[in-house]
Coordinates of C-alpha atoms in Angstrom, one line a residue:
Chain A
X1 CA 4.4 -392.5 -72.3
X2 CA 3.2 -396.1 -72.7
X3 CA 6.4 -397.8 -71.2
X4 CA 8.3 -396.3 -68.4
X5 CA 12.2 -395.6 -69.2
X6 CA 14.9 -397.0 -68.0
X7 CA 18.3 -395.6 -68.3
X8 CA 21.0 -398.1 -66.6
X9 CA 22.4 -396.9 -63.5
X10 CA 25.0 -399.7 -63.7
X11 CA 26.5 -400.4 -67.4
X12 CA 25.9 -403.5 -68.8
X13 CA 28.5 -405.0 -71.4
X14 CA 27.6 -406.2 -74.3
X15 CA 24.0 -404.6 -75.6
X16 CA 24.8 -401.2 -77.4
X17 CA 24.2 -397.5 -75.9
X18 CA 21.2 -395.7 -77.5
X19 CA 19.3 -398.4 -77.5
X20 CA 16.0 -398.7 -75.9
X21 CA 14.9 -401.7 -73.4
X22 CA 11.1 -401.8 -72.5
X23 CA 11.8 -403.9 -69.2
X24 CA 9.9 -404.0 -65.7
X25 CA 11.9 -404.8 -62.8
X26 CA 14.5 -406.9 -63.2
X27 CA 17.4 -407.6 -60.3
X28 CA 19.7 -405.3 -60.3
X29 CA 18.2 -402.9 -62.1
X30 CA 17.2 -399.5 -60.5
X31 CA 15.0 -397.0 -62.5
X32 CA 17.1 -394.1 -62.8
X33 CA 14.0 -391.4 -63.8
X34 CA 10.5 -392.7 -63.4
X35 CA 7.2 -391.3 -63.5
X36 CA 5.6 -391.2 -60.0
X37 CA 2.7 -392.1 -61.9
X38 CA 1.2 -395.7 -61.7
X39 CA 0.8 -397.8 -65.5
X40 CA -3.3 -396.7 -64.6
X41 CA -3.0 -393.3 -64.8
X42 CA -4.6 -391.7 -68.2
X43 CA -2.8 -389.3 -69.7
X44 CA -4.8 -386.2 -69.3
X45 CA -7.5 -384.8 -72.1
X46 CA -6.7 -381.4 -73.3
X47 CA -8.8 -381.1 -76.3
X48 CA -11.5 -377.8 -76.1
X49 CA -13.3 -379.7 -78.5
X50 CA -14.0 -383.3 -77.2
X51 CA -15.8 -381.1 -73.4
X52 CA -17.8 -378.7 -76.4
X53 CA -19.7 -382.4 -78.5
X54 CA -23.0 -381.8 -77.0
X55 CA -24.1 -384.9 -74.8
X56 CA -26.8 -386.2 -77.2
X57 CA -24.2 -386.6 -81.4
X58 CA -22.5 -388.7 -78.9
X59 CA -21.6 -392.5 -81.3
X60 CA -22.2 -395.3 -78.6
X61 CA -18.1 -396.4 -78.3
X62 CA -18.0 -392.1 -77.2
X63 CA -20.6 -393.1 -74.7
X64 CA -18.5 -395.5 -73.3
X65 CA -15.4 -394.2 -73.9
X66 CA -16.9 -391.6 -71.5
X67 CA -18.7 -393.6 -68.7
X68 CA -14.7 -395.4 -68.6
X69 CA -12.9 -392.1 -68.3
X70 CA -15.1 -391.0 -65.1
X71 CA -13.4 -394.4 -63.5
X72 CA -10.6 -393.7 -63.9
X73 CA -7.6 -391.6 -62.0
X74 CA -5.7 -389.3 -64.6
X75 CA -2.6 -388.1 -64.1
X76 CA -2.2 -383.7 -63.6
X77 CA -1.5 -382.2 -67.3
X78 CA 1.6 -379.7 -67.3
X79 CA 2.0 -376.8 -67.2
X80 CA 3.4 -375.7 -70.5
X81 CA 0.6 -378.5 -72.0
X82 CA -2.4 -375.9 -73.3
X83 CA -6.0 -375.6 -75.0
X84 CA -5.0 -373.2 -76.6
X85 CA -5.1 -372.6 -80.0
X86 CA -1.8 -371.1 -81.2
X87 CA -0.1 -374.4 -79.2
X88 CA 2.6 -376.2 -80.8
X89 CA 3.8 -378.7 -79.5
X90 CA 7.2 -378.8 -81.7
X91 CA 7.9 -375.2 -80.7
X92 CA 7.5 -376.5 -77.0
X93 CA 9.8 -379.1 -77.7
X94 CA 12.4 -376.7 -79.4
X95 CA 11.2 -374.3 -76.0
X96 CA 12.3 -377.1 -73.3
X97 CA 15.4 -378.1 -75.6
X98 CA 16.7 -374.2 -75.6
X99 CA 16.1 -373.6 -71.6
X100 CA 19.2 -373.5 -70.0
X101 CA 18.7 -374.2 -65.8
X102 CA 14.9 -374.1 -65.7
X103 CA 14.5 -370.3 -67.3
X104 CA 11.9 -371.2 -69.1
X105 CA 11.2 -366.9 -69.3
X106 CA 13.3 -366.4 -71.3
X107 CA 13.6 -369.2 -73.9
X108 CA 10.1 -368.6 -74.9
X109 CA 11.1 -364.9 -74.8
X110 CA 13.9 -365.7 -77.5
X111 CA 11.9 -368.4 -79.4
X112 CA 8.6 -365.5 -80.4
X113 CA 11.6 -363.3 -80.4
X114 CA 13.2 -365.9 -83.5
X115 CA 9.4 -366.3 -84.7
X116 CA 8.9 -362.5 -84.8
X117 CA 12.6 -362.1 -86.3
X118 CA 12.1 -365.0 -89.0
X119 CA 8.7 -362.6 -89.9
X120 CA 9.9 -359.6 -89.9
X121 CA 12.5 -360.7 -92.3
X122 CA 10.7 -362.4 -94.7
X123 CA 7.9 -359.4 -94.9
X124 CA 10.8 -357.2 -95.9
X125 CA 12.1 -359.4 -99.1
X126 CA 8.6 -359.9 -99.8
X127 CA 8.4 -356.0 -100.2
X128 CA 11.2 -355.5 -102.4
X129 CA 10.8 -359.2 -104.4
X130 CA 8.3 -358.5 -108.0
X131 CA 5.0 -359.1 -108.7
X132 CA 5.6 -363.4 -109.3
X133 CA 8.5 -364.0 -107.0
X134 CA 5.9 -362.3 -104.3
X135 CA 3.5 -365.4 -105.1
X136 CA 6.1 -367.9 -103.4
X137 CA 7.5 -366.0 -100.5
X138 CA 6.4 -367.7 -97.5
X139 CA 5.7 -365.7 -94.4
X140 CA 4.3 -368.0 -92.2
X141 CA 7.3 -368.2 -89.4
X142 CA 5.3 -371.6 -88.0
X143 CA 5.2 -373.1 -91.5
X144 CA 9.5 -371.8 -92.0
X145 CA 10.0 -373.6 -89.1
X146 CA 8.3 -377.2 -89.2
X147 CA 9.5 -377.3 -92.8
X148 CA 12.7 -376.3 -91.6
X149 CA 13.6 -379.1 -88.9
X150 CA 12.4 -381.5 -91.6
X151 CA 14.2 -380.5 -94.5
X152 CA 17.3 -381.1 -91.1
X153 CA 16.1 -384.5 -90.3
X154 CA 18.2 -387.4 -90.7
X155 CA 17.3 -390.4 -92.2
X156 CA 20.1 -393.1 -91.5
X157 CA 22.0 -392.5 -88.1
X158 CA 24.8 -394.3 -86.7
X159 CA 25.4 -396.2 -83.4
X160 CA 28.5 -397.4 -82.2
X161 CA 28.2 -401.2 -81.4
X162 CA 30.5 -403.2 -79.5
X163 CA 32.7 -406.0 -82.5
X164 CA 34.6 -408.0 -80.7
X165 CA 36.5 -405.8 -78.7
X166 CA 36.0 -402.4 -80.6
X167 CA 33.5 -400.3 -81.5
X168 CA 31.9 -399.8 -85.0
X169 CA 30.4 -396.9 -85.8
X170 CA 27.0 -398.9 -88.0
X171 CA 24.6 -397.6 -89.6
X172 CA 21.4 -397.5 -88.7
X173 CA 17.4 -396.7 -89.4
X174 CA 15.9 -393.6 -86.6
X175 CA 13.2 -393.2 -84.4
X176 CA 10.9 -390.9 -85.7
X177 CA 11.2 -389.2 -82.7
X178 CA 15.7 -389.9 -82.4
X179 CA 14.8 -388.0 -86.2
X180 CA 13.4 -385.0 -84.9
X181 CA 14.7 -384.5 -81.4
X182 CA 18.8 -385.0 -83.3
X183 CA 17.5 -382.0 -86.4
X184 CA 16.6 -380.1 -82.8
X185 CA 19.8 -380.9 -81.5
X186 CA 21.7 -379.6 -83.8
X187 CA 19.7 -376.3 -84.8
X188 CA 20.7 -375.1 -81.1
X189 CA 24.7 -376.5 -80.6
X190 CA 24.9 -374.8 -84.3
X191 CA 23.6 -371.4 -82.5
X192 CA 24.8 -371.8 -79.8
X193 CA 27.9 -372.3 -80.8
X194 CA 29.4 -370.7 -83.9
X195 CA 27.4 -366.9 -83.6
X196 CA 29.4 -363.9 -83.7
X197 CA 30.0 -362.4 -80.0
X198 CA 27.7 -360.1 -80.6
X199 CA 24.7 -361.3 -82.3
X200 CA 21.9 -362.3 -80.4
X201 CA 19.9 -366.2 -80.2
X202 CA 17.2 -365.1 -82.1
X203 CA 18.4 -363.4 -84.6
X204 CA 21.1 -366.2 -85.5
X205 CA 18.5 -368.9 -85.0
X206 CA 16.3 -366.8 -87.4
X207 CA 18.8 -366.6 -89.6
X208 CA 19.6 -370.1 -89.5
X209 CA 16.1 -371.2 -89.9
X210 CA 15.6 -369.5 -93.1
X211 CA 18.6 -370.6 -94.6
X212 CA 17.7 -374.3 -93.6
X213 CA 14.1 -373.8 -95.3
X214 CA 15.5 -373.1 -98.6
X215 CA 17.9 -376.8 -98.1
X216 CA 21.4 -374.7 -97.8
X217 CA 23.1 -374.4 -94.2
X218 CA 25.9 -375.9 -91.7
X219 CA 23.0 -378.1 -90.0
X220 CA 21.3 -379.0 -93.7
X221 CA 25.3 -379.9 -94.4
X222 CA 26.1 -381.8 -91.3
X223 CA 22.4 -384.0 -92.1
X224 CA 24.6 -384.5 -95.4
X225 CA 27.7 -385.3 -93.6
X226 CA 26.2 -387.6 -91.5
X227 CA 24.4 -389.2 -94.9
X228 CA 28.1 -390.0 -96.0
X229 CA 29.3 -391.6 -93.5
X230 CA 26.5 -394.2 -93.1
X231 CA 26.8 -394.6 -96.2
X232 CA 30.6 -394.4 -96.7
X233 CA 30.2 -398.0 -93.6
X234 CA 27.4 -399.4 -95.6
X235 CA 29.8 -402.8 -94.9
X236 CA 28.8 -402.8 -91.4
X237 CA 25.3 -402.6 -91.7
X238 CA 24.5 -406.9 -90.9
X239 CA 26.1 -405.9 -87.2
X240 CA 22.7 -404.5 -86.8
X241 CA 20.9 -407.1 -85.1
X242 CA 17.4 -405.4 -85.4
Chain B
X1 CA -23.8 -327.7 -94.3
X2 CA -26.7 -329.6 -95.3
X3 CA -23.9 -333.0 -96.9
X4 CA -22.4 -332.3 -93.2
X5 CA -25.7 -333.2 -91.6
X6 CA -26.1 -336.5 -94.4
X7 CA -22.9 -337.3 -94.1
X8 CA -23.4 -337.7 -90.2
X9 CA -26.6 -339.5 -90.7
X10 CA -24.6 -342.7 -93.3
X11 CA -22.5 -342.8 -91.2
X12 CA -24.3 -342.9 -87.8
X13 CA -26.7 -345.6 -90.4
X14 CA -23.1 -347.7 -91.3
X15 CA -22.5 -347.6 -88.0
X16 CA -25.7 -349.8 -87.3
X17 CA -25.1 -352.1 -89.4
X18 CA -22.2 -352.1 -88.2
X19 CA -23.4 -353.5 -84.5
X20 CA -26.3 -355.5 -86.2
X21 CA -23.3 -357.9 -88.0
X22 CA -20.5 -357.6 -85.9
X23 CA -18.7 -360.5 -87.1
X24 CA -19.5 -361.1 -90.5
X25 CA -16.6 -358.3 -91.5
X26 CA -13.9 -360.7 -89.9
X27 CA -14.8 -363.0 -93.3
X28 CA -15.8 -360.5 -95.9
X29 CA -12.5 -360.3 -96.8
X30 CA -12.2 -357.5 -100.3
X31 CA -15.8 -358.3 -101.5
X32 CA -17.3 -355.4 -103.6
X33 CA -19.6 -352.8 -101.3
X34 CA -23.1 -354.0 -100.7
X35 CA -24.4 -351.5 -100.1
X36 CA -24.4 -347.8 -102.0
X37 CA -24.2 -345.6 -98.9
X38 CA -20.9 -346.1 -97.9
X39 CA -19.7 -342.3 -98.4
X40 CA -17.4 -342.0 -95.3
X41 CA -15.5 -338.8 -96.7
X42 CA -15.8 -336.5 -99.0
X43 CA -14.0 -338.3 -102.0
X44 CA -14.0 -341.6 -103.2
X45 CA -16.1 -344.2 -101.9
X46 CA -14.3 -346.6 -99.8
X47 CA -15.1 -350.5 -99.3
X48 CA -16.9 -350.9 -96.6
X49 CA -14.3 -353.8 -95.1
X50 CA -11.7 -351.0 -95.6
X51 CA -14.0 -348.8 -93.4
X52 CA -13.0 -350.3 -90.2
X53 CA -10.2 -350.0 -89.8
X54 CA -8.5 -347.1 -92.3
X55 CA -10.3 -344.1 -93.1
X56 CA -9.2 -341.9 -96.0
X57 CA -8.9 -338.6 -93.6
X58 CA -6.1 -338.2 -93.6
X59 CA -5.4 -334.4 -92.4
X60 CA -5.5 -334.8 -88.3
X61 CA -7.5 -331.9 -88.2
X62 CA -10.5 -333.2 -89.9
X63 CA -10.5 -335.7 -86.8
X64 CA -13.8 -336.4 -85.2
X65 CA -16.4 -339.3 -83.9
X66 CA -16.9 -340.8 -86.3
X67 CA -13.7 -341.7 -87.0
X68 CA -12.9 -343.4 -83.5
X69 CA -10.7 -346.7 -84.3
X70 CA -9.2 -346.4 -87.3
X71 CA -5.9 -346.1 -88.7
X72 CA -5.4 -343.1 -90.9
X73 CA -2.3 -342.7 -92.7
X74 CA 1.4 -340.4 -92.6
X75 CA 3.7 -340.1 -96.0
X76 CA 6.4 -341.4 -95.1
X77 CA 8.8 -337.8 -96.1
X78 CA 6.2 -335.6 -93.1
X79 CA 7.4 -338.6 -91.1
X80 CA 10.8 -337.9 -91.5
X81 CA 10.0 -334.2 -90.4
X82 CA 7.6 -334.4 -88.2
X83 CA 8.9 -336.6 -86.0
X84 CA 12.7 -337.9 -86.6
X85 CA 12.6 -338.4 -83.1
X86 CA 9.8 -339.8 -81.0
X87 CA 8.4 -342.0 -81.6
X88 CA 8.6 -345.7 -79.9
X89 CA 11.0 -348.4 -81.1
X90 CA 8.4 -350.6 -82.3
X91 CA 6.7 -348.6 -83.8
X92 CA 9.5 -347.4 -85.4
X93 CA 9.9 -351.2 -86.5
X94 CA 6.6 -352.1 -87.3
X95 CA 6.8 -348.9 -90.3
X96 CA 10.2 -350.4 -91.9
X97 CA 7.9 -353.3 -91.8
X98 CA 4.8 -352.5 -93.3
X99 CA 6.2 -349.5 -95.5
X100 CA 3.8 -347.1 -94.4
X101 CA 3.1 -345.3 -91.0
X102 CA -0.4 -345.5 -90.3
X103 CA -1.7 -344.6 -86.2
X104 CA -5.8 -345.0 -84.5
X105 CA -8.0 -342.0 -84.4
X106 CA -8.3 -342.2 -80.1
X107 CA -10.7 -340.9 -78.1
X108 CA -7.9 -339.0 -75.6
X109 CA -5.9 -337.6 -78.6
X110 CA -9.7 -336.3 -79.6
X111 CA -10.3 -335.1 -76.8
X112 CA -6.6 -333.5 -76.7
X113 CA -7.4 -331.7 -80.0
X114 CA -11.0 -330.5 -79.4
X115 CA -9.1 -328.4 -76.4
X116 CA -6.3 -327.1 -79.0
X117 CA -8.3 -326.0 -81.8
X118 CA -10.6 -324.3 -78.7
X119 CA -7.7 -322.6 -77.6
X120 CA -7.3 -318.8 -76.3
X121 CA -3.6 -317.7 -77.2
X122 CA -4.0 -315.0 -74.9
X123 CA -4.2 -316.6 -71.7
X124 CA -1.2 -318.6 -70.4
X125 CA -0.4 -322.5 -72.2
X126 CA -2.3 -325.0 -69.9
X127 CA -1.4 -328.4 -69.2
X128 CA -2.4 -331.2 -70.3
X129 CA -1.0 -334.1 -68.8
X130 CA -1.5 -337.9 -70.9
X131 CA -1.4 -340.5 -67.4
X132 CA -2.2 -344.1 -68.1
X133 CA -1.3 -348.0 -67.6
X134 CA 1.5 -349.7 -69.3
X135 CA 0.9 -349.8 -73.1
X136 CA -1.8 -348.0 -73.3
X137 CA -1.2 -345.2 -76.0
X138 CA -0.3 -342.7 -74.5
X139 CA 3.2 -341.8 -76.7
X140 CA 1.3 -342.9 -79.7
X141 CA -1.3 -340.4 -78.9
X142 CA 1.5 -337.7 -78.3
X143 CA 2.3 -338.3 -82.0
X144 CA -0.7 -337.8 -83.1
X145 CA -1.2 -334.3 -81.3
X146 CA 2.0 -333.1 -82.6
X147 CA 1.2 -334.1 -85.9
X148 CA -2.1 -332.0 -85.7
X149 CA 0.0 -329.3 -84.6
X150 CA 2.5 -329.9 -87.4
X151 CA -0.2 -329.3 -89.7
X152 CA -1.4 -326.7 -88.6
X153 CA 2.0 -324.8 -89.0
X154 CA 2.3 -325.0 -84.6
X155 CA 6.9 -324.2 -84.2
X156 CA 7.3 -328.4 -81.8
X157 CA 9.3 -328.8 -79.2
X158 CA 9.4 -331.9 -78.5
X159 CA 11.7 -334.5 -75.7
X160 CA 11.0 -337.7 -77.3
X161 CA 11.5 -338.8 -73.8
X162 CA 12.8 -336.8 -70.7
X163 CA 14.4 -340.1 -68.8
X164 CA 17.1 -340.5 -71.5
X165 CA 18.9 -337.0 -69.7
X166 CA 18.9 -338.4 -66.0
X167 CA 20.6 -341.6 -66.6
X168 CA 23.6 -343.5 -68.4
X169 CA 25.1 -340.5 -69.4
X170 CA 29.5 -341.0 -70.5
X171 CA 29.7 -337.8 -70.3
X172 CA 29.2 -334.9 -67.8
X173 CA 30.7 -332.2 -67.8
X174 CA 30.7 -329.2 -65.9
X175 CA 28.3 -326.3 -66.9
X176 CA 30.2 -322.7 -68.3
X177 CA 27.7 -321.0 -67.7
X178 CA 26.9 -321.5 -63.9
X179 CA 29.6 -323.8 -62.1
X180 CA 27.3 -325.6 -60.0
X181 CA 25.5 -327.7 -63.3
X182 CA 26.4 -330.1 -65.5
X183 CA 26.1 -330.0 -69.3
X184 CA 25.2 -333.1 -71.3
X185 CA 26.5 -332.8 -74.8
X186 CA 25.9 -335.8 -76.3
X187 CA 22.0 -335.6 -75.4
X188 CA 22.2 -331.9 -76.2
X189 CA 24.0 -332.2 -79.4
X190 CA 21.7 -334.8 -80.7
X191 CA 18.3 -333.0 -79.2
X192 CA 19.8 -330.1 -80.9
X193 CA 19.9 -331.8 -84.7
X194 CA 16.6 -333.5 -84.4
X195 CA 14.4 -330.1 -83.3
X196 CA 16.7 -329.2 -86.3
X197 CA 14.7 -331.5 -89.1
X198 CA 11.0 -330.4 -87.5
X199 CA 11.7 -326.8 -87.7
X200 CA 13.5 -325.6 -90.1
X201 CA 11.4 -323.0 -91.4
X202 CA 10.8 -321.5 -88.2
X203 CA 14.6 -321.0 -87.5
X204 CA 15.8 -318.5 -89.7
X205 CA 13.0 -316.1 -89.4
X206 CA 13.1 -316.5 -85.3
X207 CA 14.7 -314.2 -84.2
X208 CA 17.5 -313.5 -80.5
X209 CA 17.3 -310.9 -79.3
X210 CA 20.6 -311.2 -77.3
X211 CA 23.9 -311.2 -77.4
X212 CA 25.8 -314.9 -76.9
X213 CA 29.4 -315.0 -75.7
X214 CA 29.9 -318.3 -76.7
X215 CA 33.9 -317.9 -76.3
X216 CA 37.1 -315.3 -76.7
X217 CA 36.5 -316.3 -80.5
X218 CA 32.6 -317.1 -81.2
X219 CA 29.1 -315.0 -80.6
X220 CA 25.6 -314.7 -81.9
X221 CA 25.0 -311.0 -82.0
X222 CA 21.6 -310.3 -81.4
X223 CA 18.8 -310.3 -84.0
X224 CA 20.7 -313.4 -85.8
X225 CA 18.7 -315.8 -86.8
X226 CA 17.7 -318.8 -84.5
X227 CA 18.6 -321.3 -86.5
X228 CA 23.1 -320.2 -85.7
X229 CA 22.6 -320.6 -83.0
X230 CA 21.3 -324.8 -83.3
X231 CA 24.2 -324.7 -85.7
X232 CA 26.8 -323.6 -83.0
X233 CA 24.7 -326.3 -80.3
X234 CA 26.0 -328.2 -83.0
X235 CA 28.9 -327.7 -84.5
X236 CA 30.5 -327.4 -81.0
X237 CA 29.0 -330.5 -78.7
X238 CA 31.1 -328.5 -75.4
X239 CA 28.4 -325.8 -75.8
X240 CA 25.5 -327.7 -77.5
X241 CA 23.7 -327.2 -73.3
X242 CA 24.1 -323.8 -73.3
X243 CA 22.6 -323.7 -76.8
X244 CA 19.2 -325.6 -76.0
X245 CA 18.6 -323.7 -73.1
X246 CA 18.6 -320.1 -75.3
X247 CA 16.4 -321.5 -78.1
X248 CA 14.7 -322.4 -75.0
X249 CA 14.5 -319.5 -72.9
X250 CA 13.7 -316.8 -76.4
X251 CA 10.6 -319.7 -77.8
X252 CA 9.0 -319.1 -74.5
X253 CA 9.9 -314.8 -74.6
X254 CA 8.6 -314.7 -78.8
X255 CA 5.7 -316.7 -78.6
X256 CA 3.5 -314.3 -76.2
X257 CA 4.3 -311.9 -79.4
X258 CA 1.5 -314.4 -82.0
X259 CA 4.2 -314.6 -84.5
X260 CA 4.4 -318.7 -83.8
X261 CA 2.6 -320.8 -82.5
X262 CA 4.2 -323.1 -79.9
X263 CA 3.5 -326.5 -78.4
X264 CA 5.8 -327.9 -76.2
X265 CA 5.9 -331.7 -76.4
X266 CA 7.2 -334.3 -73.4
X267 CA 7.6 -337.3 -73.4
X268 CA 8.0 -338.8 -69.4
X269 CA 8.3 -335.1 -67.8
X270 CA 8.0 -337.6 -64.6
X271 CA 11.4 -337.7 -65.0
X272 CA 12.3 -333.9 -64.5
X273 CA 11.2 -334.5 -60.4
X274 CA 12.6 -337.5 -60.0
X275 CA 16.1 -338.4 -58.7
X276 CA 19.0 -339.2 -61.2
X277 CA 21.6 -342.5 -61.1
X278 CA 24.1 -339.8 -63.0
X279 CA 26.9 -339.1 -59.6
X280 CA 29.7 -337.0 -59.7
X281 CA 33.6 -338.4 -58.9
X282 CA 32.9 -338.4 -55.5
X283 CA 30.2 -340.9 -55.7
X284 CA 27.7 -337.9 -54.3
X285 CA 23.9 -338.4 -56.5
X286 CA 23.1 -335.5 -58.8
X287 CA 19.5 -334.0 -58.1
X288 CA 17.6 -333.5 -61.4
X289 CA 17.9 -329.9 -60.6
X290 CA 21.5 -329.8 -61.4
X291 CA 21.2 -330.9 -64.9
X292 CA 20.7 -328.0 -66.5
X293 CA 18.8 -329.8 -69.7
X294 CA 16.7 -330.6 -66.4
X295 CA 16.9 -327.6 -65.1
X296 CA 15.0 -325.3 -68.3
X297 CA 13.1 -327.5 -69.5
X298 CA 11.2 -327.2 -65.7
X299 CA 11.1 -323.1 -67.0
X300 CA 9.3 -325.1 -70.0
X301 CA 7.0 -326.4 -68.6
X302 CA 5.5 -323.2 -66.5
X303 CA 3.0 -321.9 -67.3
X304 CA 4.0 -318.7 -66.8
X305 CA 3.8 -317.6 -70.9
X306 CA 1.3 -317.6 -74.0
X307 CA 1.0 -317.9 -77.4
X308 CA 0.6 -321.9 -76.9
X309 CA 0.4 -325.1 -75.6
X310 CA 1.6 -327.4 -72.9
X311 CA 1.3 -331.7 -74.2
X312 CA 2.7 -333.9 -71.6
X313 CA 2.6 -337.3 -70.3
X314 CA 4.0 -339.5 -67.5
X315 CA 5.0 -343.0 -67.6
X316 CA 5.9 -345.5 -65.1
X317 CA 8.7 -347.1 -68.6
X318 CA 11.8 -345.6 -68.3
X319 CA 11.8 -344.0 -64.7
X320 CA 13.8 -344.7 -61.7
X321 CA 13.3 -345.5 -58.9
X322 CA 9.1 -345.4 -58.6
X323 CA 7.2 -348.9 -58.5
X324 CA 6.0 -350.7 -61.6
X325 CA 2.3 -350.8 -60.9
X326 CA 2.1 -346.9 -60.9
X327 CA 0.5 -344.9 -63.5
X328 CA -0.9 -341.8 -61.6
X329 CA 0.3 -338.3 -62.2
X330 CA 0.0 -338.2 -58.3
X331 CA 2.0 -341.5 -58.0
X332 CA 4.8 -340.3 -60.4
X333 CA 6.0 -337.1 -59.8
X334 CA 5.6 -337.0 -56.1
X335 CA 5.0 -333.7 -54.5
X336 CA 7.3 -331.5 -56.1
X337 CA 6.2 -332.4 -59.7
X338 CA 2.9 -331.5 -58.9
X339 CA 2.7 -329.1 -57.2
X340 CA 4.0 -327.2 -60.0
X341 CA 2.6 -328.8 -63.1
X342 CA -0.7 -327.7 -60.3
X343 CA -3.1 -327.1 -62.3
X344 CA -3.1 -329.5 -65.4
X345 CA -6.1 -330.8 -67.3
X346 CA -5.1 -334.8 -67.1
X347 CA -6.4 -337.1 -70.0
X348 CA -6.6 -340.7 -69.1
X349 CA -6.0 -342.9 -71.8
X350 CA -6.6 -346.8 -71.4
X351 CA -7.1 -350.1 -73.2
X352 CA -8.9 -350.8 -76.3
X353 CA -12.6 -350.7 -75.7
X354 CA -14.7 -353.6 -78.3
X355 CA -14.0 -351.5 -81.4
X356 CA -10.5 -350.3 -81.6
X357 CA -9.8 -353.3 -80.3
X358 CA -11.8 -355.1 -83.8
X359 CA -10.3 -352.0 -85.8
X360 CA -6.5 -352.5 -84.2
X361 CA -7.0 -356.8 -85.1
X362 CA -8.5 -355.5 -88.9
X363 CA -5.7 -353.6 -89.9
X364 CA -3.6 -356.5 -89.2
X365 CA -5.2 -358.9 -90.9
X366 CA -5.3 -356.1 -94.0
X367 CA -1.2 -356.1 -93.8
X368 CA -1.2 -359.7 -93.2
X369 CA 0.6 -359.6 -90.6
X370 CA -1.4 -361.9 -88.3
X371 CA 0.2 -365.6 -90.0
X372 CA -1.0 -368.0 -88.1
X373 CA -4.0 -370.2 -89.4
X374 CA -5.9 -370.3 -86.3
X375 CA -5.6 -366.2 -85.9
X376 CA -8.2 -365.4 -88.1
X377 CA -11.2 -367.6 -87.1
X378 CA -13.3 -366.3 -84.0
X379 CA -11.4 -369.2 -81.7
X380 CA -8.1 -366.8 -81.9
X381 CA -9.3 -363.6 -81.7
X382 CA -11.2 -364.3 -78.5
X383 CA -8.2 -365.6 -76.8
X384 CA -6.3 -363.0 -78.1
X385 CA -8.9 -360.3 -76.5
X386 CA -7.8 -363.2 -73.6
X387 CA -4.2 -362.7 -73.5
X388 CA -3.7 -358.9 -74.1
X389 CA -6.9 -357.3 -72.5
X390 CA -7.5 -355.4 -74.7
X391 CA -4.2 -353.5 -73.4
X392 CA -2.4 -351.8 -77.4
X393 CA 0.9 -352.5 -76.2
X394 CA 1.1 -356.4 -75.3
X395 CA -1.8 -356.1 -78.3
X396 CA 1.3 -355.7 -80.4
X397 CA 4.0 -358.0 -78.6
X398 CA 1.4 -360.7 -79.4
X399 CA 0.5 -360.4 -82.9
X400 CA 3.9 -359.9 -83.7
X401 CA 4.9 -363.6 -83.3
X402 CA 1.6 -364.8 -84.6

């Protein structure tokens, strides 16, 4: 995190919501969410390969960097970031978003059960298919997960901009992380709200992921709706000033 | 005889080659065998890479030390007849996903097989107790033994999980036979159906030696086949528990005559002597003796009959009011249970040894179960070893989502 996040505690009219400004201490503004670490703290290096490289093979810049790190203060690594080979930042982010009330154990078990369910469904399809189709069926739950979320990411988004006393929905290009966030948020909301009463989350999530992987299903539909709305409000595009 | 010695020599040579280069086989994939000495079985020579995780020897009677760590196949037909109930639910899911049922040959099961092959049927039945920590493979070892006995044409009396009989019973009736005891019609009828599927051919041969009157209109005459008693239990659910009691009594009496050999296999036998979560209408707790099914089963595991063997498992999973870390027979059975079962032969089922672990990973790789790219690498294997501590249950759960 290069710039600390500033969420304005007092309402500030004249500025659009959802736009983050890299503003440090200004009079009249108090930071609501902050990090306890000052700007001099460096991020920890989790990668095992970095430390396994023998000292003889390092280039000059790398030796310089290592010497420099010896003098710097480093933040503590969060408990969720491991040096495991199986770790995936997208899966971790998704698990955190699914978590309710800090119950990470439950969220993680739901995630693993979902991946297992996706795998078993694909294996069933594989065994039932003919030889030519077997080559096209993807059985890796991680590729399916990544591809499904990529398919759900919207390209363009709408932002309410205040002009002349009215809020207009203006089409705006979205940042990479905003797109990833929206894809995950839509997926989770869809699975929580639109599922039958006795169906469990892993089953519903696996269903939705497989449908999104094939570019169909309600989350893809929501993405297309967002695109259509942006297309319809095309005329308001000049309200954007950035 | 000489071919046997030759084979043993060849397997020792092959296993020595394995020891030389253990990491090699993970990269070989499905390459052709590199040396002509690969005749582990009397049949078609197997590929060297497949020999680590699979064996073509599908008859449990012929399993030996050389098959430890290898999986053998059980056909789906046999699975349906021999195991209508009794397989752990995760194993059933695995069978459904892979479209094949493969069981690993392990030392505790081989030890038990050796004892069973050398049993003296004139002596009273010997009790064997499989014990071990959670997830080490007690139930699947029991299933291996049951498969062996089914192949040898024994009569299998398999209670898949005794814990299911002492908890969560919706309908508890007062027993018709004895007013002090309680009946469990649902559990008894389900068990009778599965018992019938497993032992069809014996039921018509064994004849009942007493007359049993069910109610004013129905009774079973002396000399009629046992199948009638089982049918009665399945048809009239109210009499199912009594039918189970009759089946147990008759089998115990007649196994000593030597017509058939009886295997009593109970999973979670510590449920027979623990506490139950069932309550009477006045909310007072019921002890296990007051359940007719448990009372009759206790008589079955006493060693006062000949002509068979009793193989038991003690497990903490599913047990009531026992601490999570308890796994020894003394802790799980309690004083009463231990004294009743004493003397027995305890068999420890422990985690995989390195060879079995490699075999398991190889089996998953062959079935393409490990889909994560990093799982195929050495790093991934080391991490799986570390995370699971070579515990079979944990390894299975880990590999399920990787």
